[in-house]
PDB file of C-alpha atoms in Angstrom:
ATOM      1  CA  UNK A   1      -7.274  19.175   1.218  1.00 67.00           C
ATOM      2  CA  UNK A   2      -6.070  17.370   3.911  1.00 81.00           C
ATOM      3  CA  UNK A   3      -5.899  13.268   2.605  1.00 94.00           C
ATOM      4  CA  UNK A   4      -5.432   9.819   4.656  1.00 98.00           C
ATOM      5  CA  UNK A   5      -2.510   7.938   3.453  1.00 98.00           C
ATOM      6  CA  UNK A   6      -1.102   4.263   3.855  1.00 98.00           C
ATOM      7  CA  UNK A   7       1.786   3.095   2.331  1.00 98.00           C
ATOM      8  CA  UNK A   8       3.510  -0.009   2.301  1.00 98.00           C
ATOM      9  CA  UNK A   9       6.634  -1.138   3.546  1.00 97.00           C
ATOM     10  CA  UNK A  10       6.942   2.194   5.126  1.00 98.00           C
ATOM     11  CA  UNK A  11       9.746   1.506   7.822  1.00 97.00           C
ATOM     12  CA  UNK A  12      12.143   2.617   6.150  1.00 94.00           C
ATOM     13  CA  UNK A  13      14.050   3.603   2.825  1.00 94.00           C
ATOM     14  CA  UNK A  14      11.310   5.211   0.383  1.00 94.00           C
ATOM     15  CA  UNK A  15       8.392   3.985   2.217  1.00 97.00           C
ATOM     16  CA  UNK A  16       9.877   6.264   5.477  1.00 97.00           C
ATOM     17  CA  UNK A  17      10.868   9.195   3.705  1.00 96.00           C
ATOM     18  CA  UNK A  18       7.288   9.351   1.794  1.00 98.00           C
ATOM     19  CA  UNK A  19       5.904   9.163   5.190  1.00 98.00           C
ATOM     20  CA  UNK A  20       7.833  11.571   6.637  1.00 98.00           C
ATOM     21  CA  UNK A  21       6.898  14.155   3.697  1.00 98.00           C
ATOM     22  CA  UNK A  22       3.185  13.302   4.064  1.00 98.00           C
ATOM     23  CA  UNK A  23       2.975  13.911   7.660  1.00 98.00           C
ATOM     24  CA  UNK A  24       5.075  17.248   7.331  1.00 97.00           C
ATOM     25  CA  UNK A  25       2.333  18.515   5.150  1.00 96.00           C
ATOM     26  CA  UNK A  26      -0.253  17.670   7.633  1.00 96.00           C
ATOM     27  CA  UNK A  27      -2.011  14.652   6.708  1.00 97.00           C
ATOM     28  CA  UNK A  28      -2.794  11.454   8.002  1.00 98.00           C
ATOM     29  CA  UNK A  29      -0.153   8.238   7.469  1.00 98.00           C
ATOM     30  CA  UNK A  30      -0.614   4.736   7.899  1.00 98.00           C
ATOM     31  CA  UNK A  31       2.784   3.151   8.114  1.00 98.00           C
ATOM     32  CA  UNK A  32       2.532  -0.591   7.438  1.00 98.00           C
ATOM     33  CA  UNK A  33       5.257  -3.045   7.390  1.00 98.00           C
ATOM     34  CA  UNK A  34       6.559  -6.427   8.223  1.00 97.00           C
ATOM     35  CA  UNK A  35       9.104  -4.436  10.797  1.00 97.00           C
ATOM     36  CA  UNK A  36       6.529  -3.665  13.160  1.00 98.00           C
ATOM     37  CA  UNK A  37       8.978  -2.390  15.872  1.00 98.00           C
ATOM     38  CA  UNK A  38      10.602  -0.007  12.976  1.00 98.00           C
ATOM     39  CA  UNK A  39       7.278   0.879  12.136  1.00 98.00           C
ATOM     40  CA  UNK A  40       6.358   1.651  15.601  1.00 98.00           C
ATOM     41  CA  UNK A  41       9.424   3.561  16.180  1.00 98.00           C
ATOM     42  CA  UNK A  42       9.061   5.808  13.018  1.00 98.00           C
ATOM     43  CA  UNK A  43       5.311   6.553  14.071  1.00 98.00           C
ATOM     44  CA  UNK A  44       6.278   8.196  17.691  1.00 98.00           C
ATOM     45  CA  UNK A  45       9.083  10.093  15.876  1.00 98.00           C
ATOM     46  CA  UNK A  46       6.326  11.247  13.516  1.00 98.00           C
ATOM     47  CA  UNK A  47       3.728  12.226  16.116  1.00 97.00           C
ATOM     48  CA  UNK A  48      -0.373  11.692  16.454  1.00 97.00           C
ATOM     49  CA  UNK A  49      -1.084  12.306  12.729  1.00 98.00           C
ATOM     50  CA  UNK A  50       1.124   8.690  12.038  1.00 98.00           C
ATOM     51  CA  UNK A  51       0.458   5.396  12.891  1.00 98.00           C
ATOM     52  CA  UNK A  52       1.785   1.930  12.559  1.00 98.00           C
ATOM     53  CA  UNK A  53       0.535  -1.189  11.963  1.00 98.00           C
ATOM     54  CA  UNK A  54       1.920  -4.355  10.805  1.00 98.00           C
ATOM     55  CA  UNK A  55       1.481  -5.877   7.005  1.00 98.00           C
ATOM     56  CA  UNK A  56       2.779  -8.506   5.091  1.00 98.00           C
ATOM     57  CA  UNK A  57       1.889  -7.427   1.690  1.00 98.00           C
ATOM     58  CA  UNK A  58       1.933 -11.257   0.214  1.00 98.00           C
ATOM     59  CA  UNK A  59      -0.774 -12.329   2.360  1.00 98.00           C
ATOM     60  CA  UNK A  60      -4.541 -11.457   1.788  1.00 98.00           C
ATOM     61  CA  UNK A  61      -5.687 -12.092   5.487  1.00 98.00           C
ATOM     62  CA  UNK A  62      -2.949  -9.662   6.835  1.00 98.00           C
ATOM     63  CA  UNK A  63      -4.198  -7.017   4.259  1.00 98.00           C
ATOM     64  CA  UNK A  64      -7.626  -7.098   5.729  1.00 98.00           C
ATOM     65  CA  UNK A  65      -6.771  -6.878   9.226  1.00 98.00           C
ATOM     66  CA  UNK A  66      -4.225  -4.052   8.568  1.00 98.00           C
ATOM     67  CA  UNK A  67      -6.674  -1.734   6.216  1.00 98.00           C
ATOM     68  CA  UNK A  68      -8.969  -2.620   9.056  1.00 98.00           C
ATOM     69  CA  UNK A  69      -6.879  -1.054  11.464  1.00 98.00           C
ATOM     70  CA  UNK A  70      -6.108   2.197   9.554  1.00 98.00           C
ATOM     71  CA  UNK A  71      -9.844   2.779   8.945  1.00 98.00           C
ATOM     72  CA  UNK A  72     -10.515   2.485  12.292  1.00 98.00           C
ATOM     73  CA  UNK A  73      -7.903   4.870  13.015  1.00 98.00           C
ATOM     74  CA  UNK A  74      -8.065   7.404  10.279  1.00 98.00           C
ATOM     75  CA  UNK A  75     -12.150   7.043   9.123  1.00 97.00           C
ATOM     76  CA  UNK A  76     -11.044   7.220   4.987  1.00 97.00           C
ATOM     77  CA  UNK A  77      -8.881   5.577   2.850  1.00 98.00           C
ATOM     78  CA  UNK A  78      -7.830   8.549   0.082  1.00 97.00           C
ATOM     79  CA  UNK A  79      -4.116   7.119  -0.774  1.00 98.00           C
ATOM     80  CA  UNK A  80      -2.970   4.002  -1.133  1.00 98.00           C
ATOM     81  CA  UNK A  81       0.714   3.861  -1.927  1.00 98.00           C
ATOM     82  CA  UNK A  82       2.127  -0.052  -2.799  1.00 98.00           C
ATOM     83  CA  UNK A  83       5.621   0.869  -2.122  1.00 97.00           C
ATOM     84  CA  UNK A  84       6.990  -2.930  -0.101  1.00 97.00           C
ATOM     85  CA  UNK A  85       9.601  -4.616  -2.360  1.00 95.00           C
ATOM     86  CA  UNK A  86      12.744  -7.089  -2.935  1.00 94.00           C
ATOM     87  CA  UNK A  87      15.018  -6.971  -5.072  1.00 91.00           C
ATOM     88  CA  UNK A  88      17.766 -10.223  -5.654  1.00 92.00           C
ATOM     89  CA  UNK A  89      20.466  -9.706  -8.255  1.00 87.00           C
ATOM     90  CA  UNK A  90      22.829 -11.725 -10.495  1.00 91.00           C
ATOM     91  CA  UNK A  91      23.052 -14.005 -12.792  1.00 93.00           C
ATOM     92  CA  UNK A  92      19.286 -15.926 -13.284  1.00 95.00           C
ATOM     93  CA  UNK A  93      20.467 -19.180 -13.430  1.00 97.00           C
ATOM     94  CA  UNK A  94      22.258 -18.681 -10.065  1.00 95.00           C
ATOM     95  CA  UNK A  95      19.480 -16.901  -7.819  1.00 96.00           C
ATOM     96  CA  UNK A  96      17.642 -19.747  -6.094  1.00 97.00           C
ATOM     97  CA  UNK A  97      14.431 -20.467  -7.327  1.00 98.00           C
ATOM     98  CA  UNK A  98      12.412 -19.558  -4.009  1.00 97.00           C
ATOM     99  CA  UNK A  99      14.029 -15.980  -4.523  1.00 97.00           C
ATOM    100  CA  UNK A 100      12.650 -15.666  -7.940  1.00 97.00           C
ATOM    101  CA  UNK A 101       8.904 -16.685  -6.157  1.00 98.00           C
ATOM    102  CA  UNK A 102       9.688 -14.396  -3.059  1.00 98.00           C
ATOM    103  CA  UNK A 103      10.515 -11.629  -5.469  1.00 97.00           C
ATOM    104  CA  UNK A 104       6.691 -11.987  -7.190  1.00 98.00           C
ATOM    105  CA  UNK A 105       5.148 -12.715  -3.717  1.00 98.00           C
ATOM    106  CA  UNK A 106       6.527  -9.542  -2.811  1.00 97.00           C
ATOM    107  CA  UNK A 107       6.536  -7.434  -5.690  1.00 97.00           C
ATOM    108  CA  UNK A 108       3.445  -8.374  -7.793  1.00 98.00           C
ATOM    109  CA  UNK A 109       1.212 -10.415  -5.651  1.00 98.00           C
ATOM    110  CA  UNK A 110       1.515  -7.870  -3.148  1.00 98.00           C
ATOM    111  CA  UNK A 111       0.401  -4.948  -5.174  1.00 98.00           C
ATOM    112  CA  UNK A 112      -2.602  -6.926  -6.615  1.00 98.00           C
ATOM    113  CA  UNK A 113      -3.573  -8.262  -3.026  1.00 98.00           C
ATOM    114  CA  UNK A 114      -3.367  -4.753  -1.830  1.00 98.00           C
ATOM    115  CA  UNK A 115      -5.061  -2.579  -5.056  1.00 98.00           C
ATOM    116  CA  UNK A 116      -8.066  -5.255  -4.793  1.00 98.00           C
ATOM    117  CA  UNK A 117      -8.423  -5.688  -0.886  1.00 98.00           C
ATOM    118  CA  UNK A 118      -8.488  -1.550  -0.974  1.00 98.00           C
ATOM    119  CA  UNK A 119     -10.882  -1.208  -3.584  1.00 98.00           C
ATOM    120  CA  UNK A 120     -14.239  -1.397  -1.476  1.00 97.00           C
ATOM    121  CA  UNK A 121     -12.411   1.755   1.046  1.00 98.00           C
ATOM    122  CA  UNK A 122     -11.625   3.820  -2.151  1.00 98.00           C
ATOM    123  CA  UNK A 123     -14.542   3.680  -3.985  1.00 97.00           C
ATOM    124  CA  UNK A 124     -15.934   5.250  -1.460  1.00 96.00           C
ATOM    125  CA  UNK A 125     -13.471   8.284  -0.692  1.00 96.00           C
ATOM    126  CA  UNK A 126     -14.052  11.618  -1.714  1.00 92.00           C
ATOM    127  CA  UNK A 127     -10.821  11.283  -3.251  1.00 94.00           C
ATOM    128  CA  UNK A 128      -9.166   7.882  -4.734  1.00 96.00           C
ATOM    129  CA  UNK A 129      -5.704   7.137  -5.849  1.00 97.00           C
ATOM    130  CA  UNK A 130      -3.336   4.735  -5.949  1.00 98.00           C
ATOM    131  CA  UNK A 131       0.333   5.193  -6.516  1.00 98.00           C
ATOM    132  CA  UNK A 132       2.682   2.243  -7.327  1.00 98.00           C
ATOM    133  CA  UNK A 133       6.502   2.274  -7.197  1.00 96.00           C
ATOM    134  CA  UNK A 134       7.306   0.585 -10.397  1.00 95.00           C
ATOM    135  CA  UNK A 135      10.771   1.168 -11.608  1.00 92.00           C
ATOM    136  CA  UNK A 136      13.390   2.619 -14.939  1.00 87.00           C
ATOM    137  CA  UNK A 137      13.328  -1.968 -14.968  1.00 88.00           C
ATOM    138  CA  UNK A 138       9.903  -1.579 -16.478  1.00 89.00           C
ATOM    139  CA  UNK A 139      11.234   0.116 -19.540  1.00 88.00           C
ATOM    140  CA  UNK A 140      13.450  -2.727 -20.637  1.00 83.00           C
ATOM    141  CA  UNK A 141      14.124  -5.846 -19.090  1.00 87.00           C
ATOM    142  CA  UNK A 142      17.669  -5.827 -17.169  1.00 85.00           C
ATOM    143  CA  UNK A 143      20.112  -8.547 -17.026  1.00 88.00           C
ATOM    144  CA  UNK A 144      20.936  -9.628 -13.557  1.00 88.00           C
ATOM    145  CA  UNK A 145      17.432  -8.644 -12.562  1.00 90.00           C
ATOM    146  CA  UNK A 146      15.281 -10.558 -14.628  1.00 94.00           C
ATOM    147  CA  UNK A 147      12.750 -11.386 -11.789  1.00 95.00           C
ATOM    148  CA  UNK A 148      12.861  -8.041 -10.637  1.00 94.00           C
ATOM    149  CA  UNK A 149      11.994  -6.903 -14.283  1.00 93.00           C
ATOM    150  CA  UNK A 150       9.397  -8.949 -14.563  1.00 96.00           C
ATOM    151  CA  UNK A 151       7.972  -7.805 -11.451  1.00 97.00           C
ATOM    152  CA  UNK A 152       8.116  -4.479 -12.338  1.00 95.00           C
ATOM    153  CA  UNK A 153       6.743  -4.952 -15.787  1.00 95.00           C
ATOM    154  CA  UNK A 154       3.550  -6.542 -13.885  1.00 97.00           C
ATOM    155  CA  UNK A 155       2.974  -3.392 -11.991  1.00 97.00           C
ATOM    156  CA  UNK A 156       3.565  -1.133 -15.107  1.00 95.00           C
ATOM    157  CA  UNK A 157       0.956  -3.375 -16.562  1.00 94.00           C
ATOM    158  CA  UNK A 158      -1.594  -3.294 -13.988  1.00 97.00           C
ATOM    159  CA  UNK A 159      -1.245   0.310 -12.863  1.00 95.00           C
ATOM    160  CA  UNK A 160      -2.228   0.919 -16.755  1.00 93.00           C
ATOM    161  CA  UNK A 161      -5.218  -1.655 -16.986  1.00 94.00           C
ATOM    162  CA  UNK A 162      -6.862   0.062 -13.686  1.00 95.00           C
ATOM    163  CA  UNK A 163      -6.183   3.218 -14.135  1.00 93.00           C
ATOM    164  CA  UNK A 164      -8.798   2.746 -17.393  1.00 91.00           C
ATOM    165  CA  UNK A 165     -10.586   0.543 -15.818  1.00 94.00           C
ATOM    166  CA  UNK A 166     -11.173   2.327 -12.595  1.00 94.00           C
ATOM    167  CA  UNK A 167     -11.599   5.818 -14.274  1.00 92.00           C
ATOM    168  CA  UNK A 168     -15.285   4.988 -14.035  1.00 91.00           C
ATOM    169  CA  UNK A 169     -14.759   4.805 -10.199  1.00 94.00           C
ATOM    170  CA  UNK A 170     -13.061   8.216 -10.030  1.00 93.00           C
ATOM    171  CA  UNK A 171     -10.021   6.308  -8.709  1.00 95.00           C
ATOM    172  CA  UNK A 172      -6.501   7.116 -10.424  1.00 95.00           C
ATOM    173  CA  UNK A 173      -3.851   4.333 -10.414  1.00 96.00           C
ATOM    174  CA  UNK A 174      -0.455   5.514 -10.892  1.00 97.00           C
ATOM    175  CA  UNK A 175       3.299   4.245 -10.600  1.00 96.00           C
ATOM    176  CA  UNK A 176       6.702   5.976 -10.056  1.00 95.00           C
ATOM    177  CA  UNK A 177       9.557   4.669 -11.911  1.00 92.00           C
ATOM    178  CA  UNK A 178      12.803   5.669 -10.560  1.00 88.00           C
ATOM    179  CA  UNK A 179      16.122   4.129 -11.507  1.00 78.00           C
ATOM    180  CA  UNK A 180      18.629   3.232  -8.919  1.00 59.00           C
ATOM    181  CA  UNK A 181      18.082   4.738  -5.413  1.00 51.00           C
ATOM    182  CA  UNK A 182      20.444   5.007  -2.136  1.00 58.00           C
ATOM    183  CA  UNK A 183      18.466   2.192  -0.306  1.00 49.00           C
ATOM    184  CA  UNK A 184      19.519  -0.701   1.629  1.00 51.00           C
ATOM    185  CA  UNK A 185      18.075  -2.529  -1.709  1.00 51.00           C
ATOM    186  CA  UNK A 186      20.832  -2.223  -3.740  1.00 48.00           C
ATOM    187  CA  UNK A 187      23.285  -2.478  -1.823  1.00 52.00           C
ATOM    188  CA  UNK A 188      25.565  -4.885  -2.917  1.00 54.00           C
ATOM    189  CA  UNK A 189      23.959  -5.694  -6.159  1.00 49.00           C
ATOM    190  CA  UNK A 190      25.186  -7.567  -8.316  1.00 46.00           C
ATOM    191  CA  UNK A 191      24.428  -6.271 -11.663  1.00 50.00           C
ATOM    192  CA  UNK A 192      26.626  -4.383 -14.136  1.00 44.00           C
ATOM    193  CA  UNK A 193      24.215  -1.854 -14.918  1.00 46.00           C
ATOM    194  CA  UNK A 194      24.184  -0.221 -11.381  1.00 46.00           C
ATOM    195  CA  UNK A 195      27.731   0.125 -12.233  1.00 49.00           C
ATOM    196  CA  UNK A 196      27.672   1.902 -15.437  1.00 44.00           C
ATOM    197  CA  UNK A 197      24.578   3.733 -14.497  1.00 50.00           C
ATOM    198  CA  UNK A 198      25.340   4.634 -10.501  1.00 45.00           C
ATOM    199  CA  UNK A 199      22.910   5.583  -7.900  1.00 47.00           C
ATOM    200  CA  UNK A 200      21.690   9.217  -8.274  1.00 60.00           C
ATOM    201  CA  UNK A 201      18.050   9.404  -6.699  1.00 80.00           C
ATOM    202  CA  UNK A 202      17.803   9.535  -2.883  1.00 86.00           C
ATOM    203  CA  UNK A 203      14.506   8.261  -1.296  1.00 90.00           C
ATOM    204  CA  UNK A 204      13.354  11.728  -0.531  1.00 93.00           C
ATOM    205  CA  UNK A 205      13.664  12.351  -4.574  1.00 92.00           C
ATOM    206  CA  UNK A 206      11.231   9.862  -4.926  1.00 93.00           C
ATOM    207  CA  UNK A 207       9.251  10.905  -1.804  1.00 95.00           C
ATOM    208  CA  UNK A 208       8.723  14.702  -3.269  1.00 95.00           C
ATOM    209  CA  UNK A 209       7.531  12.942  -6.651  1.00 93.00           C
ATOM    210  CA  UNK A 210       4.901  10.554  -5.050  1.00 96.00           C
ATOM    211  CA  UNK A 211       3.744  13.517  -3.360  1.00 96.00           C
ATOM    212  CA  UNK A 212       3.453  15.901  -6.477  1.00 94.00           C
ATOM    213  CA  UNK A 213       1.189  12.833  -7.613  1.00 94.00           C
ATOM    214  CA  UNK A 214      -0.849  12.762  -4.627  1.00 93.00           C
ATOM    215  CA  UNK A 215      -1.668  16.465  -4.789  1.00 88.00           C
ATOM    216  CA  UNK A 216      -2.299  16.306  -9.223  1.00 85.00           C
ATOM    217  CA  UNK A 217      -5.784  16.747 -10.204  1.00 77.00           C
ATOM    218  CA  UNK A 218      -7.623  14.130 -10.975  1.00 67.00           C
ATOM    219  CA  UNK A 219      -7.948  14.416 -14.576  1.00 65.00           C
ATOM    220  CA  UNK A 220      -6.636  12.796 -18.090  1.00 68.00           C
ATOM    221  CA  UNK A 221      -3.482  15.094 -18.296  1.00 74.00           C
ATOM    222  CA  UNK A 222      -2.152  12.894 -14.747  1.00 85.00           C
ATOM    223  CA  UNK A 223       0.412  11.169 -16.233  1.00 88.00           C
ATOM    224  CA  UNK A 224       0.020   7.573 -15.976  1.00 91.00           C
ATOM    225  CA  UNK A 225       3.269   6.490 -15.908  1.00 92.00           C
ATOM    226  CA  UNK A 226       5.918   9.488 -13.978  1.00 91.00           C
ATOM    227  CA  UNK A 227       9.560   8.309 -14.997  1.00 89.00           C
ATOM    228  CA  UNK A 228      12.105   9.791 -11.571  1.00 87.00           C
ATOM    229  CA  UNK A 229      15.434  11.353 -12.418  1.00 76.00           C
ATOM    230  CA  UNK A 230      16.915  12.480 -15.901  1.00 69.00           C
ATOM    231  CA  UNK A 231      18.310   9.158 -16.727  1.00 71.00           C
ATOM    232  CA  UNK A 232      15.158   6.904 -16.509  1.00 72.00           C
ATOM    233  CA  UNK A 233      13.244  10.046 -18.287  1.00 73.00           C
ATOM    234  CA  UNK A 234      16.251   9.486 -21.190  1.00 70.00           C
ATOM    235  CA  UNK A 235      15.687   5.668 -21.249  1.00 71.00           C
ATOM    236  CA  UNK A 236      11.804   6.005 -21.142  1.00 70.00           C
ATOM    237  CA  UNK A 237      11.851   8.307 -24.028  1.00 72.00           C
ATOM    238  CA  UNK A 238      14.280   6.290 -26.012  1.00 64.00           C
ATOM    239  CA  UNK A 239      12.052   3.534 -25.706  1.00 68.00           C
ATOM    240  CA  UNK A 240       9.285   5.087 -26.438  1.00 66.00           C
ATOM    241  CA  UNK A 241      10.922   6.640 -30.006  1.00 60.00           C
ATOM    242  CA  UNK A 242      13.213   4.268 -31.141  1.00 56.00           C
ATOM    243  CA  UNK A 243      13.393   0.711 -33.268  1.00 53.00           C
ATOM    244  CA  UNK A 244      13.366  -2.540 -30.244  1.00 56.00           C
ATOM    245  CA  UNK A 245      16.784  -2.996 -31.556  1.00 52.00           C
ATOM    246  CA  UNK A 246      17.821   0.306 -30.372  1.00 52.00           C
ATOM    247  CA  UNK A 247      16.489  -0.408 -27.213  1.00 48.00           C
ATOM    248  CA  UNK A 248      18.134  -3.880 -26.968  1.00 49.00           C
ATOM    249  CA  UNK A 249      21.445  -2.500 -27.808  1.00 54.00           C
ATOM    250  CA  UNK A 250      21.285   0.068 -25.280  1.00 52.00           C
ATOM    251  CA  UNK A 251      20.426  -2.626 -22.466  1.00 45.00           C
ATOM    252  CA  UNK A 252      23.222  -4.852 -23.686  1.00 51.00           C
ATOM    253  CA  UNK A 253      25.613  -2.071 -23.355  1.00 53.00           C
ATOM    254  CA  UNK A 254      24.555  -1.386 -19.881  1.00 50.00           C
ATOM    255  CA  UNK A 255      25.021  -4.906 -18.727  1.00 51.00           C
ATOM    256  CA  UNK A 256      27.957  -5.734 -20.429  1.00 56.00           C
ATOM    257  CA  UNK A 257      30.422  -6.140 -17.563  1.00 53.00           C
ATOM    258  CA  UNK A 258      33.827  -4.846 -17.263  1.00 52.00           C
TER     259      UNK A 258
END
């Protein structure tokens, strides 16, 4: 079944390789991003069955006109896939305030904007999903990324109230949660987990998951929640079994620095 697919913040990192998976397998990608010449560029590399358009997830207006565009362009809305994010590291008290607020502009208000303004396109579909990139941050929060955390912990959170809520619709919401991945996002960060942890997942890791989700049936068994890479799967499970203290143990030993 060949499906229509936008995704956000798709110039580059995750958002790119997802795209270029998608169109490999013959369907239809919207690539939307504030990088509209990177955008552009990754579109004409990708051929007729990609096109770009320009989105800035934290604003409702710009939402409109760019779903707008890809309907116009690709006649459905099947996939939508909320993948646009920031991430700012270090200590809390040091990160300027306005980063904290651009991280939940970005992050949360972004994925809300965009999982309400696409509602009236997917109720409609002969297929409906949504896919979310949450992250391993969701499990626990992290020192040195608190407002990332939080961020993260609002998409777990909504992906689970609409994917009940929505069930009624025939429209699956679901999130990835990898752990570290080789992005131009964590580069530089300043955190002591990404240390003790490392970067093991590659964007096309996470890519080939989205994509396994895309294809799933649409039934109960569909994981809500998809943890990427063995170490987030260890962390979610520990979670999952163990006493909070457990847990909060484990996350202090992760960002205790060296």
């Amino acid at each position: 079944m060949s499906l229509n697919i936008f995704i956000t913040g798709a110039a580059q990192g995750i958002g790119a390789a997802t795209a270029q998976l998608f169109v490999k397998h013959g369907f239809k990608v919207g690539i939307y991003d504030k990088n509209i010449a990177q955008a552009t560029t990754l579109a004409e590399q990708l051929g007729q069955n990609a096109h770009a358009g320009f989105l800035d997830v934290s604003d409702e207006t710009s939402w409109k006109n760019a779903l707008n565009d890809f309907i116009e362009w690709a006649g459905e809305l099947n996939i939508l896939i909320n993948n646009a994010g920031i991430l700012f590291s270090g200590a809390f008290e040091n990160t300027a305030l306005d980063q904290h607020l651009r991280t939940i502009d970005i992050n949360v208000k972004g994925v809300l904007i965009g999982c309400h303004s696409a509602f009236e396109y997917l109720k409609k579909a002969r297929f409906a999903r949504i896919i979310n990139l949450s992250s391993a941050s969701a499990i626990y929060g992290q020192a040195d990324l608190a407002s990332y955390s939080a961020s993260k912990f609002a998409v777990r959170g909504l992906t689970e109230a609409l994917d009940v809520e929505w069930q009624k619709y025939g429209i699956r919401v679901l999130d990835v949660m990898p752990l570290f991945v080789q992005t131009a996002m964590v580069k530089d960060m300043d955190a002591a987990s990404i240390q003790k942890i490392g970067v093991n997942l590659s964007p096309q890791d996470v890519a080939e998951q989205i994509f396994k989700l895309a294809k799933s049936p649409n039934h109960l068994l569909t994981p809500t929640h998809t943890p990427i890479g063995l170490k987030t799967k260890v962390l979610y499970q520990l979670s999952a079994l163990s006493p909070q203290i457990i847990n909060r143990l484990t996350n202090l030993y992760f960002s205790k620095r060296a």
